[in-house]
PDB file of C-alpha atoms and ligand atoms in Angstrom:
ATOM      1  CA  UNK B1168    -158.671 -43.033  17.264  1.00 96.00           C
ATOM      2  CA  UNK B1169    -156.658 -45.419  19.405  1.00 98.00           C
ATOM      3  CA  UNK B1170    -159.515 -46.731  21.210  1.00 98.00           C
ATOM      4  CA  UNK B1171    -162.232 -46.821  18.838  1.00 98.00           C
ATOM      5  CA  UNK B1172    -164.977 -49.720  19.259  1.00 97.00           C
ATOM      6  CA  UNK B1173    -163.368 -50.626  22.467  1.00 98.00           C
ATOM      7  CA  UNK B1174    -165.034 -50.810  25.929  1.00 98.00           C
ATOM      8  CA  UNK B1175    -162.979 -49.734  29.017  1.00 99.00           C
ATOM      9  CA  UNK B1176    -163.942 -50.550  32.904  1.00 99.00           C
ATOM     10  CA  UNK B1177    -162.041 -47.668  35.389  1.00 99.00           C
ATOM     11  CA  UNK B1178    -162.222 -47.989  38.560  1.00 99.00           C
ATOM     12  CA  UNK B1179    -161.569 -45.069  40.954  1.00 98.00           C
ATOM     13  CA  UNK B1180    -162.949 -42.886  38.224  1.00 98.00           C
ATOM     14  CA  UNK B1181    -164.015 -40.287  40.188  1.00 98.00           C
ATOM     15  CA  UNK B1182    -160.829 -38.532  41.219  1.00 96.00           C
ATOM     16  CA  UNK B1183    -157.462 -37.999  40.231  1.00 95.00           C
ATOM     17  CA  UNK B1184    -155.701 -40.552  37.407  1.00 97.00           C
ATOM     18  CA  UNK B1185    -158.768 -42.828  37.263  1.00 98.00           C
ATOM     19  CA  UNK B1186    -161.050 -39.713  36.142  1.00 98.00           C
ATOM     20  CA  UNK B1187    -158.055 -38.511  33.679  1.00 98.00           C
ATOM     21  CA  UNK B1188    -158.053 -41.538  32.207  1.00 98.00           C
ATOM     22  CA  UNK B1189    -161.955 -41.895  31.475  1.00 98.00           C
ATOM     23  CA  UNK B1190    -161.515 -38.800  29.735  1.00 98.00           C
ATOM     24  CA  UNK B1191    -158.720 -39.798  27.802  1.00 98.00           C
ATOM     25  CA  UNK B1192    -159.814 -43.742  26.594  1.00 98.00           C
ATOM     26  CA  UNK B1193    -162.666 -41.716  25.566  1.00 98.00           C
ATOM     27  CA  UNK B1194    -161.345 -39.269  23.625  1.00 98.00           C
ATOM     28  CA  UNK B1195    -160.023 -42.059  22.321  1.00 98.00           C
ATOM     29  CA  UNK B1196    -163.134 -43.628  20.970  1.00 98.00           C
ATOM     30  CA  UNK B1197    -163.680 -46.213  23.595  1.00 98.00           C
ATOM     31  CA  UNK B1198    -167.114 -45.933  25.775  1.00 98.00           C
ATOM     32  CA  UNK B1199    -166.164 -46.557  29.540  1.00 99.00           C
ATOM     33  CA  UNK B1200    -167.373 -47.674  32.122  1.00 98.00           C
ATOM     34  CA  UNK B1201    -166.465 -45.856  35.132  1.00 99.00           C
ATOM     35  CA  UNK B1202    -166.516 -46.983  39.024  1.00 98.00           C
ATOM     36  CA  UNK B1203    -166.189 -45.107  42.257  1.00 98.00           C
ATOM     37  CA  UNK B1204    -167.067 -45.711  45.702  1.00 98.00           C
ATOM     38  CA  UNK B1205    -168.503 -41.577  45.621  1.00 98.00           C
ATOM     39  CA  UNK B1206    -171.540 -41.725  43.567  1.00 98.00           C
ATOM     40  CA  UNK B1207    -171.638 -37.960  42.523  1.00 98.00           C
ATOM     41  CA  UNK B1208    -167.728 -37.679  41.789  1.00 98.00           C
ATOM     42  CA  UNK B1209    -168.203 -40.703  39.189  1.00 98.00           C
ATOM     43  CA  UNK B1210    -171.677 -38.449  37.854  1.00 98.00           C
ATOM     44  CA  UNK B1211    -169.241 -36.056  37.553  1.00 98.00           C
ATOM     45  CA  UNK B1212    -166.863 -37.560  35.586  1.00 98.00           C
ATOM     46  CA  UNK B1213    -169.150 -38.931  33.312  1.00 98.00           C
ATOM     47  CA  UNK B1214    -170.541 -35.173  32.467  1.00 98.00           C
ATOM     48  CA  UNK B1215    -167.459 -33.933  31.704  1.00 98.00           C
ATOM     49  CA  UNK B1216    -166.748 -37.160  29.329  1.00 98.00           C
ATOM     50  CA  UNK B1217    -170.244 -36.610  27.486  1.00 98.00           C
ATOM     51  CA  UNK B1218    -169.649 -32.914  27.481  1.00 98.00           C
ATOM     52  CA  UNK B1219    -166.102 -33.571  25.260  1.00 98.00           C
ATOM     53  CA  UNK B1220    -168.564 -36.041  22.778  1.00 98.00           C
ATOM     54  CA  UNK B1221    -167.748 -38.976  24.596  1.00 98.00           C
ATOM     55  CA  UNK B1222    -169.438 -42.128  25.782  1.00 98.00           C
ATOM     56  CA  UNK B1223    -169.618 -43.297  29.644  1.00 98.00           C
ATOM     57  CA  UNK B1224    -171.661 -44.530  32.272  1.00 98.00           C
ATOM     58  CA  UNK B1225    -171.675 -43.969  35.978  1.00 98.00           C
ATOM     59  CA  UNK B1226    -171.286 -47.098  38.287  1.00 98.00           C
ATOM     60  CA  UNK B1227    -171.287 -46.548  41.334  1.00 97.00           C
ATOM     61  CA  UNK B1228    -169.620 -49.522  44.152  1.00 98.00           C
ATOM     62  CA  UNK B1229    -167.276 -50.362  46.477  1.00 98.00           C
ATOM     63  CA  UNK B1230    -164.167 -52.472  44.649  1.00 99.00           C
ATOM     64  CA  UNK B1231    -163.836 -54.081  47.989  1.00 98.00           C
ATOM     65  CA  UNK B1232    -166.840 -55.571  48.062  1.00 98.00           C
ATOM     66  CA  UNK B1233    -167.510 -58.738  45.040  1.00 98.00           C
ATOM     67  CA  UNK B1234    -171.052 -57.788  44.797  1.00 98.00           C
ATOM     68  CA  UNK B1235    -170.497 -54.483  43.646  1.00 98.00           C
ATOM     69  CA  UNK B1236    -167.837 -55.063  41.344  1.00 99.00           C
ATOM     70  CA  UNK B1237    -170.075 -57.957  39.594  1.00 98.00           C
ATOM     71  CA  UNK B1238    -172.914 -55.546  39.140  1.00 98.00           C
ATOM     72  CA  UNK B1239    -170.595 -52.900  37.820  1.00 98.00           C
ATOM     73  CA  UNK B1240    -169.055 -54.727  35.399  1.00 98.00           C
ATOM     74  CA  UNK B1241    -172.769 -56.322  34.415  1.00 98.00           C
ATOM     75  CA  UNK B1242    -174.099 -52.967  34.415  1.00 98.00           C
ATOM     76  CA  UNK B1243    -170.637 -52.025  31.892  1.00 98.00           C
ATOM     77  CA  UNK B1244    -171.446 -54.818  29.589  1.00 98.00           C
ATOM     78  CA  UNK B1245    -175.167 -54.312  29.435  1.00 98.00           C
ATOM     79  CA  UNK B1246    -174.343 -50.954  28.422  1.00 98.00           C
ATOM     80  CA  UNK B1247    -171.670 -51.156  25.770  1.00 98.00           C
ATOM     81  CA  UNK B1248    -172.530 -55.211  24.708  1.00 98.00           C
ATOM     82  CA  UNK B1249    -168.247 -55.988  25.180  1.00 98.00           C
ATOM     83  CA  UNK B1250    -165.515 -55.377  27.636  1.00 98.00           C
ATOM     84  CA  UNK B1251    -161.839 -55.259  26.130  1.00 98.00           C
ATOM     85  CA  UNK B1252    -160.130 -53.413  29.046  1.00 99.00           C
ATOM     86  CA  UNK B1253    -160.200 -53.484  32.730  1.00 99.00           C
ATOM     87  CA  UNK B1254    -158.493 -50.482  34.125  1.00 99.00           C
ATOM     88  CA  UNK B1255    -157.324 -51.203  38.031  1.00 99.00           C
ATOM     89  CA  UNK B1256    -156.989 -47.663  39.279  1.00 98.00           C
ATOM     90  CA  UNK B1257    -158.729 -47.481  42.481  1.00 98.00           C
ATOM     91  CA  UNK B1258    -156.487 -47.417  45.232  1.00 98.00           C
ATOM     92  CA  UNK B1259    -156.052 -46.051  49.483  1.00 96.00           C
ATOM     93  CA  UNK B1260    -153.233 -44.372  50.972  1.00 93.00           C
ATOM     94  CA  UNK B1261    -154.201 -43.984  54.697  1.00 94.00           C
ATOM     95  CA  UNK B1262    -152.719 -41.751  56.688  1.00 92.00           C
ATOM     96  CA  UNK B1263    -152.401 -44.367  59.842  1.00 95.00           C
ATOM     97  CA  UNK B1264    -150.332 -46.631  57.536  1.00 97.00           C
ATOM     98  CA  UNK B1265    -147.202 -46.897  58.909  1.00 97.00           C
ATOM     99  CA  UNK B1266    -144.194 -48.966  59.383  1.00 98.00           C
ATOM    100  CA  UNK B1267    -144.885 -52.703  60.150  1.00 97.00           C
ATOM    101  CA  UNK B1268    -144.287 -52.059  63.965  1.00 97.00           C
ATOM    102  CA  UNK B1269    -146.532 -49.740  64.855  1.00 96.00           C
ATOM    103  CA  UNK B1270    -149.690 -50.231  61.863  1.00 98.00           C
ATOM    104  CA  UNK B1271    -152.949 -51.423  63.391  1.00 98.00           C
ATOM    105  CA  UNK B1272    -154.288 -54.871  61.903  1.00 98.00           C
ATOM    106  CA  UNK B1273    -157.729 -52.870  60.791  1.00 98.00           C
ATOM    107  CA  UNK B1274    -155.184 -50.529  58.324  1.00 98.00           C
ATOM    108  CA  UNK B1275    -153.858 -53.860  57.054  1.00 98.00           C
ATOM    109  CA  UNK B1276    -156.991 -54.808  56.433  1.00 98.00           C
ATOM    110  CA  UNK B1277    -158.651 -51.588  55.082  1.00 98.00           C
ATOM    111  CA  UNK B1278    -155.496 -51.328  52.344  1.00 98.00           C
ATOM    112  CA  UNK B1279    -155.304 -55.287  51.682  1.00 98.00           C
ATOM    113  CA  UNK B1280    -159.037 -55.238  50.789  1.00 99.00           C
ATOM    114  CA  UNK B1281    -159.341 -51.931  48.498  1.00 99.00           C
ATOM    115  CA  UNK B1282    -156.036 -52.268  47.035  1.00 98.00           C
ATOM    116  CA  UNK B1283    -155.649 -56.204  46.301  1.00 99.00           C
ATOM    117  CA  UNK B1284    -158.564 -57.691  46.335  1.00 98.00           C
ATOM    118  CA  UNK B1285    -160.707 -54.675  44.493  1.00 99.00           C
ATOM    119  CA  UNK B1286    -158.013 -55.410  41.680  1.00 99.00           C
ATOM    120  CA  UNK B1287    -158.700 -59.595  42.214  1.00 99.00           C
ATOM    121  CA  UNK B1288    -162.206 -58.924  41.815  1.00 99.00           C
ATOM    122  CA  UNK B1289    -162.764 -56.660  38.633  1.00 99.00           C
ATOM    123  CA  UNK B1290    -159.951 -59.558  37.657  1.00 99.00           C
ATOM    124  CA  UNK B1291    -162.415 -62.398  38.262  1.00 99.00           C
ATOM    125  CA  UNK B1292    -165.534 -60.893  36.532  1.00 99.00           C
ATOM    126  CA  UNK B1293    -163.832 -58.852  34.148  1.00 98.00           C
ATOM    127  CA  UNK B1294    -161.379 -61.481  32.213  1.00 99.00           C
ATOM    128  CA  UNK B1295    -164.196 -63.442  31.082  1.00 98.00           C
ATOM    129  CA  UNK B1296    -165.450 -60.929  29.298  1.00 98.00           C
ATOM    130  CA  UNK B1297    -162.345 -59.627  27.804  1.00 98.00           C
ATOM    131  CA  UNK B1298    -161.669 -63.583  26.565  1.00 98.00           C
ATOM    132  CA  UNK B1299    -165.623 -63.510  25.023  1.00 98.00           C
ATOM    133  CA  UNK B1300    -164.902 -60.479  23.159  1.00 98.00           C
ATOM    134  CA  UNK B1301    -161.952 -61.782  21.191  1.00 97.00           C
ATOM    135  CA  UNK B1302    -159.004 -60.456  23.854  1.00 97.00           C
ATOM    136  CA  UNK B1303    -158.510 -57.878  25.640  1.00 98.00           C
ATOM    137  CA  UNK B1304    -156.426 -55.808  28.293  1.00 99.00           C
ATOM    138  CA  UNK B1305    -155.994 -55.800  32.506  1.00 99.00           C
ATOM    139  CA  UNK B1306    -153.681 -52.635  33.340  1.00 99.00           C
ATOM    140  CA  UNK B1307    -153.402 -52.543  37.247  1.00 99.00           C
ATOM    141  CA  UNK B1308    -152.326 -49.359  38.939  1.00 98.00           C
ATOM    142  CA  UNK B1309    -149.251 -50.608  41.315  1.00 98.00           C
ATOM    143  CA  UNK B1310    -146.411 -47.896  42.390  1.00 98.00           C
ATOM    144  CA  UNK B1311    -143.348 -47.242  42.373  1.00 98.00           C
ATOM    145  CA  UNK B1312    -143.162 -47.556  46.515  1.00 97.00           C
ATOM    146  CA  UNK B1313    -143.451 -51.335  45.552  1.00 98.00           C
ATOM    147  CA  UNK B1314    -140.041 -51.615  44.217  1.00 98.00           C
ATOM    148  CA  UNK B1315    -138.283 -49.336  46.448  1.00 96.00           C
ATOM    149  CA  UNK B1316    -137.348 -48.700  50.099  1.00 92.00           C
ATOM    150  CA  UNK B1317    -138.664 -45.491  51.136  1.00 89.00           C
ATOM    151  CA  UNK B1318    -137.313 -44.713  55.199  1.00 87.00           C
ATOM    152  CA  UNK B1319    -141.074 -42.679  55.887  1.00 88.00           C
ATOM    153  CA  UNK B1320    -142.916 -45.994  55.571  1.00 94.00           C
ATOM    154  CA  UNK B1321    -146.061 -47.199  54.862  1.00 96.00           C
ATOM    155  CA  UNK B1322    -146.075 -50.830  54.760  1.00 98.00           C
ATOM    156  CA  UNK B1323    -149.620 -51.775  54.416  1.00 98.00           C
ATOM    157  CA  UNK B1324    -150.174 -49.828  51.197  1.00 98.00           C
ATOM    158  CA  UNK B1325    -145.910 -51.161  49.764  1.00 98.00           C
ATOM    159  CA  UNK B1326    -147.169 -54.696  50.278  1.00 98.00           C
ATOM    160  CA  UNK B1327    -150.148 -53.996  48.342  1.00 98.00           C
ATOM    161  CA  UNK B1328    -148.629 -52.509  45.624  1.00 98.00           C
ATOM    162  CA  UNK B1329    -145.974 -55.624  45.655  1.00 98.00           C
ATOM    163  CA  UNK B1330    -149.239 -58.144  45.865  1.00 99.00           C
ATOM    164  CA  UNK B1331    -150.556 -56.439  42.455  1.00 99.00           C
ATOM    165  CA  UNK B1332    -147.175 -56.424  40.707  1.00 99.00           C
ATOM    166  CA  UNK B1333    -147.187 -60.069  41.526  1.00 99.00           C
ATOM    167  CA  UNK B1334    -150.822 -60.974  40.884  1.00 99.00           C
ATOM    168  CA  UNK B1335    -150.212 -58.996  37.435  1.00 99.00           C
ATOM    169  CA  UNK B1336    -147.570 -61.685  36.603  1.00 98.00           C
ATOM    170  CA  UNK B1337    -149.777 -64.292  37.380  1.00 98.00           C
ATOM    171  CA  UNK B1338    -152.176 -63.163  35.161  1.00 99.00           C
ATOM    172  CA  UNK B1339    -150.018 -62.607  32.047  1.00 99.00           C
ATOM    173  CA  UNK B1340    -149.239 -65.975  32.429  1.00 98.00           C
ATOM    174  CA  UNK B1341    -152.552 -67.632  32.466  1.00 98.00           C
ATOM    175  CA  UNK B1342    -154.329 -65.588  29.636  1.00 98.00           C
ATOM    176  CA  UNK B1343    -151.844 -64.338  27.748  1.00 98.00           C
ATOM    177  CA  UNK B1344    -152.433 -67.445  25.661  1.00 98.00           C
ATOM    178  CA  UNK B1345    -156.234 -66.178  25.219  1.00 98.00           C
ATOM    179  CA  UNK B1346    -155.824 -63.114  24.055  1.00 98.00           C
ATOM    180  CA  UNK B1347    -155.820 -61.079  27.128  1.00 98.00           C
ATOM    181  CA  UNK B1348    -152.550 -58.960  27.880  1.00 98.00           C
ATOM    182  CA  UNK B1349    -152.015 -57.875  32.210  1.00 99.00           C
ATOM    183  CA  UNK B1350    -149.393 -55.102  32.732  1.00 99.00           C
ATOM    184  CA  UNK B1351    -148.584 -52.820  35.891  1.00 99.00           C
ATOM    185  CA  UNK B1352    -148.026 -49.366  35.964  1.00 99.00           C
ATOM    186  CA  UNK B1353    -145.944 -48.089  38.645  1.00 98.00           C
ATOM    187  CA  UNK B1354    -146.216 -44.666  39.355  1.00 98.00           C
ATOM    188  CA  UNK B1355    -144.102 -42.132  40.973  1.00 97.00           C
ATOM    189  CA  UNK B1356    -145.519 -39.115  43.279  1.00 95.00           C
ATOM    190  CA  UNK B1357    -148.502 -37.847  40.902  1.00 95.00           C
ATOM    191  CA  UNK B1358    -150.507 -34.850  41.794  1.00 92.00           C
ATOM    192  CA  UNK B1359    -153.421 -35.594  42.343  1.00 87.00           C
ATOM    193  CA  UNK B1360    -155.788 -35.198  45.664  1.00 79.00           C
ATOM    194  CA  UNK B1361    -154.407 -38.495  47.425  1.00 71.00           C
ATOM    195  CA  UNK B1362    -151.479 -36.841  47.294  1.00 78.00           C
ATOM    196  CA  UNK B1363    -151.728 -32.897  47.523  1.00 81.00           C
ATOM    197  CA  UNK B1364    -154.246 -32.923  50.374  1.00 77.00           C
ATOM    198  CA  UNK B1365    -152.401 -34.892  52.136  1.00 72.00           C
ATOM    199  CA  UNK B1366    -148.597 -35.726  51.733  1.00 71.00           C
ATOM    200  CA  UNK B1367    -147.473 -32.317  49.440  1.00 76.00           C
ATOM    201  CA  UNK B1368    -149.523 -30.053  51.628  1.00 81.00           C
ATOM    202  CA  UNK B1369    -146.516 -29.495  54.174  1.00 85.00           C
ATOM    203  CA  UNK B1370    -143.532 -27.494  52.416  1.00 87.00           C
ATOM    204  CA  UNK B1371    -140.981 -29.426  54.299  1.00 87.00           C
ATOM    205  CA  UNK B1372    -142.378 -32.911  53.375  1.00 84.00           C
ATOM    206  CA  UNK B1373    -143.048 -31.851  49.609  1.00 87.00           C
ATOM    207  CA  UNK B1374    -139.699 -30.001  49.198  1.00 89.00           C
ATOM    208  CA  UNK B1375    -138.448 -33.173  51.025  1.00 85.00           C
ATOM    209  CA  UNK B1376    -139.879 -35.540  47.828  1.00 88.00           C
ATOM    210  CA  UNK B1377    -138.752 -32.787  44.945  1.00 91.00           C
ATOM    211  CA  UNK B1378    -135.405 -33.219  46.012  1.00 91.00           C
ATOM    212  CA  UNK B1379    -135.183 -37.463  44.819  1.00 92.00           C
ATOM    213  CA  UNK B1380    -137.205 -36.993  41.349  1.00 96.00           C
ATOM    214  CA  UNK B1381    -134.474 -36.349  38.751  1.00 97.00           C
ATOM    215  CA  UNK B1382    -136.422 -35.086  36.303  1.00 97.00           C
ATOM    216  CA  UNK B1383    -137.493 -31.768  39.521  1.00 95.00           C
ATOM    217  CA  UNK B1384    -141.509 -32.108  39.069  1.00 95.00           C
ATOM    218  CA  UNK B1385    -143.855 -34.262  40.606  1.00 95.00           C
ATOM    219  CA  UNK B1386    -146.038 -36.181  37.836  1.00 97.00           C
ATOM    220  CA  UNK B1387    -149.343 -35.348  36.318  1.00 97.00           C
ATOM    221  CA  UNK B1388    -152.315 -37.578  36.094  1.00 97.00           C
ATOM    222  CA  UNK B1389    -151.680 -37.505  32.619  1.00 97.00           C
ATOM    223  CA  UNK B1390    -148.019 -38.826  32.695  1.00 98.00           C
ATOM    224  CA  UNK B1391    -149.858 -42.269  33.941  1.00 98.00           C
ATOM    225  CA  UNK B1392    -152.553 -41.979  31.685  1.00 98.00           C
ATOM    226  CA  UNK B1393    -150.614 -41.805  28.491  1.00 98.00           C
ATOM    227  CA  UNK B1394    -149.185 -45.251  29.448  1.00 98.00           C
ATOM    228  CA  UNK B1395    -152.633 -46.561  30.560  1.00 98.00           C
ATOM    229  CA  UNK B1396    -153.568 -45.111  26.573  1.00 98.00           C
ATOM    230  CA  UNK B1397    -150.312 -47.682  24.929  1.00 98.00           C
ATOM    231  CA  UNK B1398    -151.371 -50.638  27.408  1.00 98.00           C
ATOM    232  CA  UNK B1399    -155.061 -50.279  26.890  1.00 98.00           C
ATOM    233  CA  UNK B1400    -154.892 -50.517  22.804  1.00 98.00           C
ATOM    234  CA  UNK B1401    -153.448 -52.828  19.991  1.00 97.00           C
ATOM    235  CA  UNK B1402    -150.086 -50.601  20.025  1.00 98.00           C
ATOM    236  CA  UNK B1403    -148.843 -52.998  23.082  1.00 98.00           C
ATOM    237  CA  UNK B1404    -150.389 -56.226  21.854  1.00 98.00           C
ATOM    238  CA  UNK B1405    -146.660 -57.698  22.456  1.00 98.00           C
ATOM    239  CA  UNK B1406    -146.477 -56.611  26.267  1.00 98.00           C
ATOM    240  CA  UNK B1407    -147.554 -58.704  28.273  1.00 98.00           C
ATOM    241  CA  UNK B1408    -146.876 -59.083  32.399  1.00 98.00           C
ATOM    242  CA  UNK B1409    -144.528 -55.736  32.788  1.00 98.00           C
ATOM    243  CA  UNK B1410    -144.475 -53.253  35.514  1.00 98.00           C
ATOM    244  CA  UNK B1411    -143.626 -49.959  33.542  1.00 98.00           C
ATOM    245  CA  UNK B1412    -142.636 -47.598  35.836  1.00 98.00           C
ATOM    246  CA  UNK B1413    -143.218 -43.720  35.233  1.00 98.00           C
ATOM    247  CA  UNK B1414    -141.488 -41.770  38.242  1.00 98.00           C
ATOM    248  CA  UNK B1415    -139.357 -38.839  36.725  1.00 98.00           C
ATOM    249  CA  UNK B1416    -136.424 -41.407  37.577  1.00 98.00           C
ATOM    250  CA  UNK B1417    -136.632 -41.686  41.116  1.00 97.00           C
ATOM    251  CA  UNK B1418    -136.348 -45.650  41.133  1.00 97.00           C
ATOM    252  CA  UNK B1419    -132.861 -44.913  39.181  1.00 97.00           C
ATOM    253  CA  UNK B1420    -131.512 -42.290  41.385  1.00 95.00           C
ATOM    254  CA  UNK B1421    -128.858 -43.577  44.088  1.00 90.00           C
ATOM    255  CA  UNK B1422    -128.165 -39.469  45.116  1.00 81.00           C
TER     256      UNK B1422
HETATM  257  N1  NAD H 527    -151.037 -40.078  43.436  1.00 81.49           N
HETATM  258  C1  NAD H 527    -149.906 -40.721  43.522  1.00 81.49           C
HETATM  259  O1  NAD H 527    -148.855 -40.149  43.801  1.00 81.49           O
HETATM  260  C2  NAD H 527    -149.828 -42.198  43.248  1.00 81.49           C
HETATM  261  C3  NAD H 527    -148.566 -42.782  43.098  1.00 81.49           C
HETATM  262  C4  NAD H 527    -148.489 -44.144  42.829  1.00 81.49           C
HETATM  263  C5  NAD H 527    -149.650 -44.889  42.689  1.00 81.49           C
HETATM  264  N2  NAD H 527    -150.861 -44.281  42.864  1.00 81.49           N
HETATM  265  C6  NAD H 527    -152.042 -45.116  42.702  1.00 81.49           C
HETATM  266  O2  NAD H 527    -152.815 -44.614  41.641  1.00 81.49           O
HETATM  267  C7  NAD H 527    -154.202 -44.906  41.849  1.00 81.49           C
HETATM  268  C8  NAD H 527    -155.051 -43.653  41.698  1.00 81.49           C
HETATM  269  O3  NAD H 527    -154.598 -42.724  42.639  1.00 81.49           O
HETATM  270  P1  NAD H 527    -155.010 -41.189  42.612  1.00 81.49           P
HETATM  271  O4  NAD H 527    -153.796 -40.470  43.073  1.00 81.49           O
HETATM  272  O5  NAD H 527    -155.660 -40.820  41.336  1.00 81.49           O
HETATM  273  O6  NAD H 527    -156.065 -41.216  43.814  1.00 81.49           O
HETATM  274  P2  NAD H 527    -157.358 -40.340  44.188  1.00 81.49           P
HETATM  275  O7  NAD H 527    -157.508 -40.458  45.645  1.00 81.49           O
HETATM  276  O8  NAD H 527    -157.307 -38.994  43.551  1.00 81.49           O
HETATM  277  O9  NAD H 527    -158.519 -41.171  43.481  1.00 81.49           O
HETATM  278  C9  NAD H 527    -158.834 -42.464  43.882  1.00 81.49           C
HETATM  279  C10 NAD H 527    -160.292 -42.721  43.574  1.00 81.49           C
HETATM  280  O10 NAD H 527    -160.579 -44.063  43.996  1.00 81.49           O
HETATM  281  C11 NAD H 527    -161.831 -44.062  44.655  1.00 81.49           C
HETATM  282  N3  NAD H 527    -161.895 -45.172  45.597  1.00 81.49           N
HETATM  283  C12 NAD H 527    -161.249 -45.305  46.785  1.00 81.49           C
HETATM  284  N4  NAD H 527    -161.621 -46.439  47.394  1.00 81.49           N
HETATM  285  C13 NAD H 527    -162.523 -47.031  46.571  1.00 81.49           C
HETATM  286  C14 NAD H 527    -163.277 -48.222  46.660  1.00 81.49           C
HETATM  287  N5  NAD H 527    -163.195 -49.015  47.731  1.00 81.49           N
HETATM  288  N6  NAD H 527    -164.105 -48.548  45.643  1.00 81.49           N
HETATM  289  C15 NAD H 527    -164.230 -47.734  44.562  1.00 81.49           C
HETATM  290  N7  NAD H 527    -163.533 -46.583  44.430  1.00 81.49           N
HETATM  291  C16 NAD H 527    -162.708 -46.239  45.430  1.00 81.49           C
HETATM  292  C17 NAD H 527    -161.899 -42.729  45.383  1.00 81.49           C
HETATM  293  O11 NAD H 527    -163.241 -42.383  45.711  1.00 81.49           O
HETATM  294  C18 NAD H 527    -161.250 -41.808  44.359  1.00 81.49           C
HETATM  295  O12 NAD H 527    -162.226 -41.254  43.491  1.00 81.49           O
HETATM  296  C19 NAD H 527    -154.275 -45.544  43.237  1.00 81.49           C
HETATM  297  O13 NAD H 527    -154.296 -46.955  43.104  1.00 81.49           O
HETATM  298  C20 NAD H 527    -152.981 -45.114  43.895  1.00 81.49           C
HETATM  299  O14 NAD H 527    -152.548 -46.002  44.884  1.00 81.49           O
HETATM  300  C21 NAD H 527    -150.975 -42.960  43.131  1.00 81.49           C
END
């Protein structure tokens, strides 16, 4: 097993890529810890872990708010004694995001705080942890809208996604040389229920997207998650500070 002995923090667990890859670290042997803002989707998620054999506990928290991430990530460690991975998923896609000219400050504010500083703050209490147990690694969920212009904007969540490509550098940097590896993943359109209730629900709009993704699907949660699998163990102890895009090819595709 990939995984085995390790301890995993995911945040956003209860939906989507961050519930796909609970599953899957623990398949792998690791025992995670698993944060969402929705108490019974996280409950949830943990069931269907310990019904596959698997190890996790529910934690449930806002990643906005310090406070809760702290506790969660005490709560983690009190659980499984160690942390080796901290697995930024947890991430907001509002529907009044968009472009800069006509988003409202509070959207700004809503995306900056969920989607930066919810990754800054698992950061903060999480590294030290990772660094105590010997090493470790940070994989932040960016996207691929971060290294692309896309003409149906939204600017609050882009600049978000840039600001954790950037603060994933940053990281590399300062504790690569203690063990602890920090790597992006930059997703293209996944389906999942940020995206399918919302965006790929309209024919037009969805056929719109199909048409740009060379490879003529939309991803799958697990897609994402099989990179989160080579980032979170020792098979990618020499990456350190990429953003590894997975996007069928859209970020390559001029027409
Ligand atoms: N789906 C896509 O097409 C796509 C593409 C690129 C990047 N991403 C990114 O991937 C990540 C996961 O997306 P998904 O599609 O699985 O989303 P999702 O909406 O299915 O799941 C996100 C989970 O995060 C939780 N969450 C939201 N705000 C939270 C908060 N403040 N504190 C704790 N938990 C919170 C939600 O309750 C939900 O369970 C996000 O960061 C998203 O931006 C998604």
């Amino acid at each position: 097993m990939r995984l085995a002995g390790k301890v995993c923090f995911v945040t956003g667990a209860g939906s989507g890529m961050g519930r796909a890859a609970a599953l899957a670290f623990s398949r792998e042997g690791a025992a995670v810890g698993a944060m969402d803002l929705k108490a019974e989707a996280v409950a949830e998620t943990v069931a269907q872990v310990k019904k596959a054999g698997g190890k996790a506990v529910a934690l449930s928290g806002d990643v906005s708010k310090e406070a809760d991430v702290r506790r969660a990530i005490e709560d983690a460690v009190k659980a499984y004694g160690a942390l080796h991975v901290l697995y930024n998923n947890a991430g907001i896609f509002p529907g009044d995001d968009h472009s800069v000219i006509d988003t409202d400050e509070a959207v700004w504010d809503k995306v900056f705080a969920v989607n930066v500083k919810g990754v800054a703050f698992s950061c903060k209490h999480g590294i030290p942890h990772l660094i105590r147990s010997g090493g470790g690694s940070v994989i932040n969920i960016a996207s691929f809208v971060a290294l692309v212009g896309c003409s149906v904007p939204q600017d609050a969540y882009t600049a978000s996604k840039g600001a954790v490509i950037a603060l994933t550098k940053s990281l590399a940097v300062q504790f690569g040389p203690k063990g602890v590896r920090a790597n992006a993943i930059c997703p293209g359109p996944i389906e999942t229920p940020l995206l399918t209730q919302w965006l790929l629900k309209e024919p037009k709009e969805k056929a719109k997207r199909l048409n740009r993704i060379p490879m003529g699907r939309f991803g799958k949660p697990e897609d994402i998650v099989n990179l989160g699998l080579y980032l979170a163990c020792d098979e990618s102890s020499w990456t350190n500070g990429a953003a590894l895009v997975a996007d069928g090819g859209i970020t390559a595709n001029y027409f």
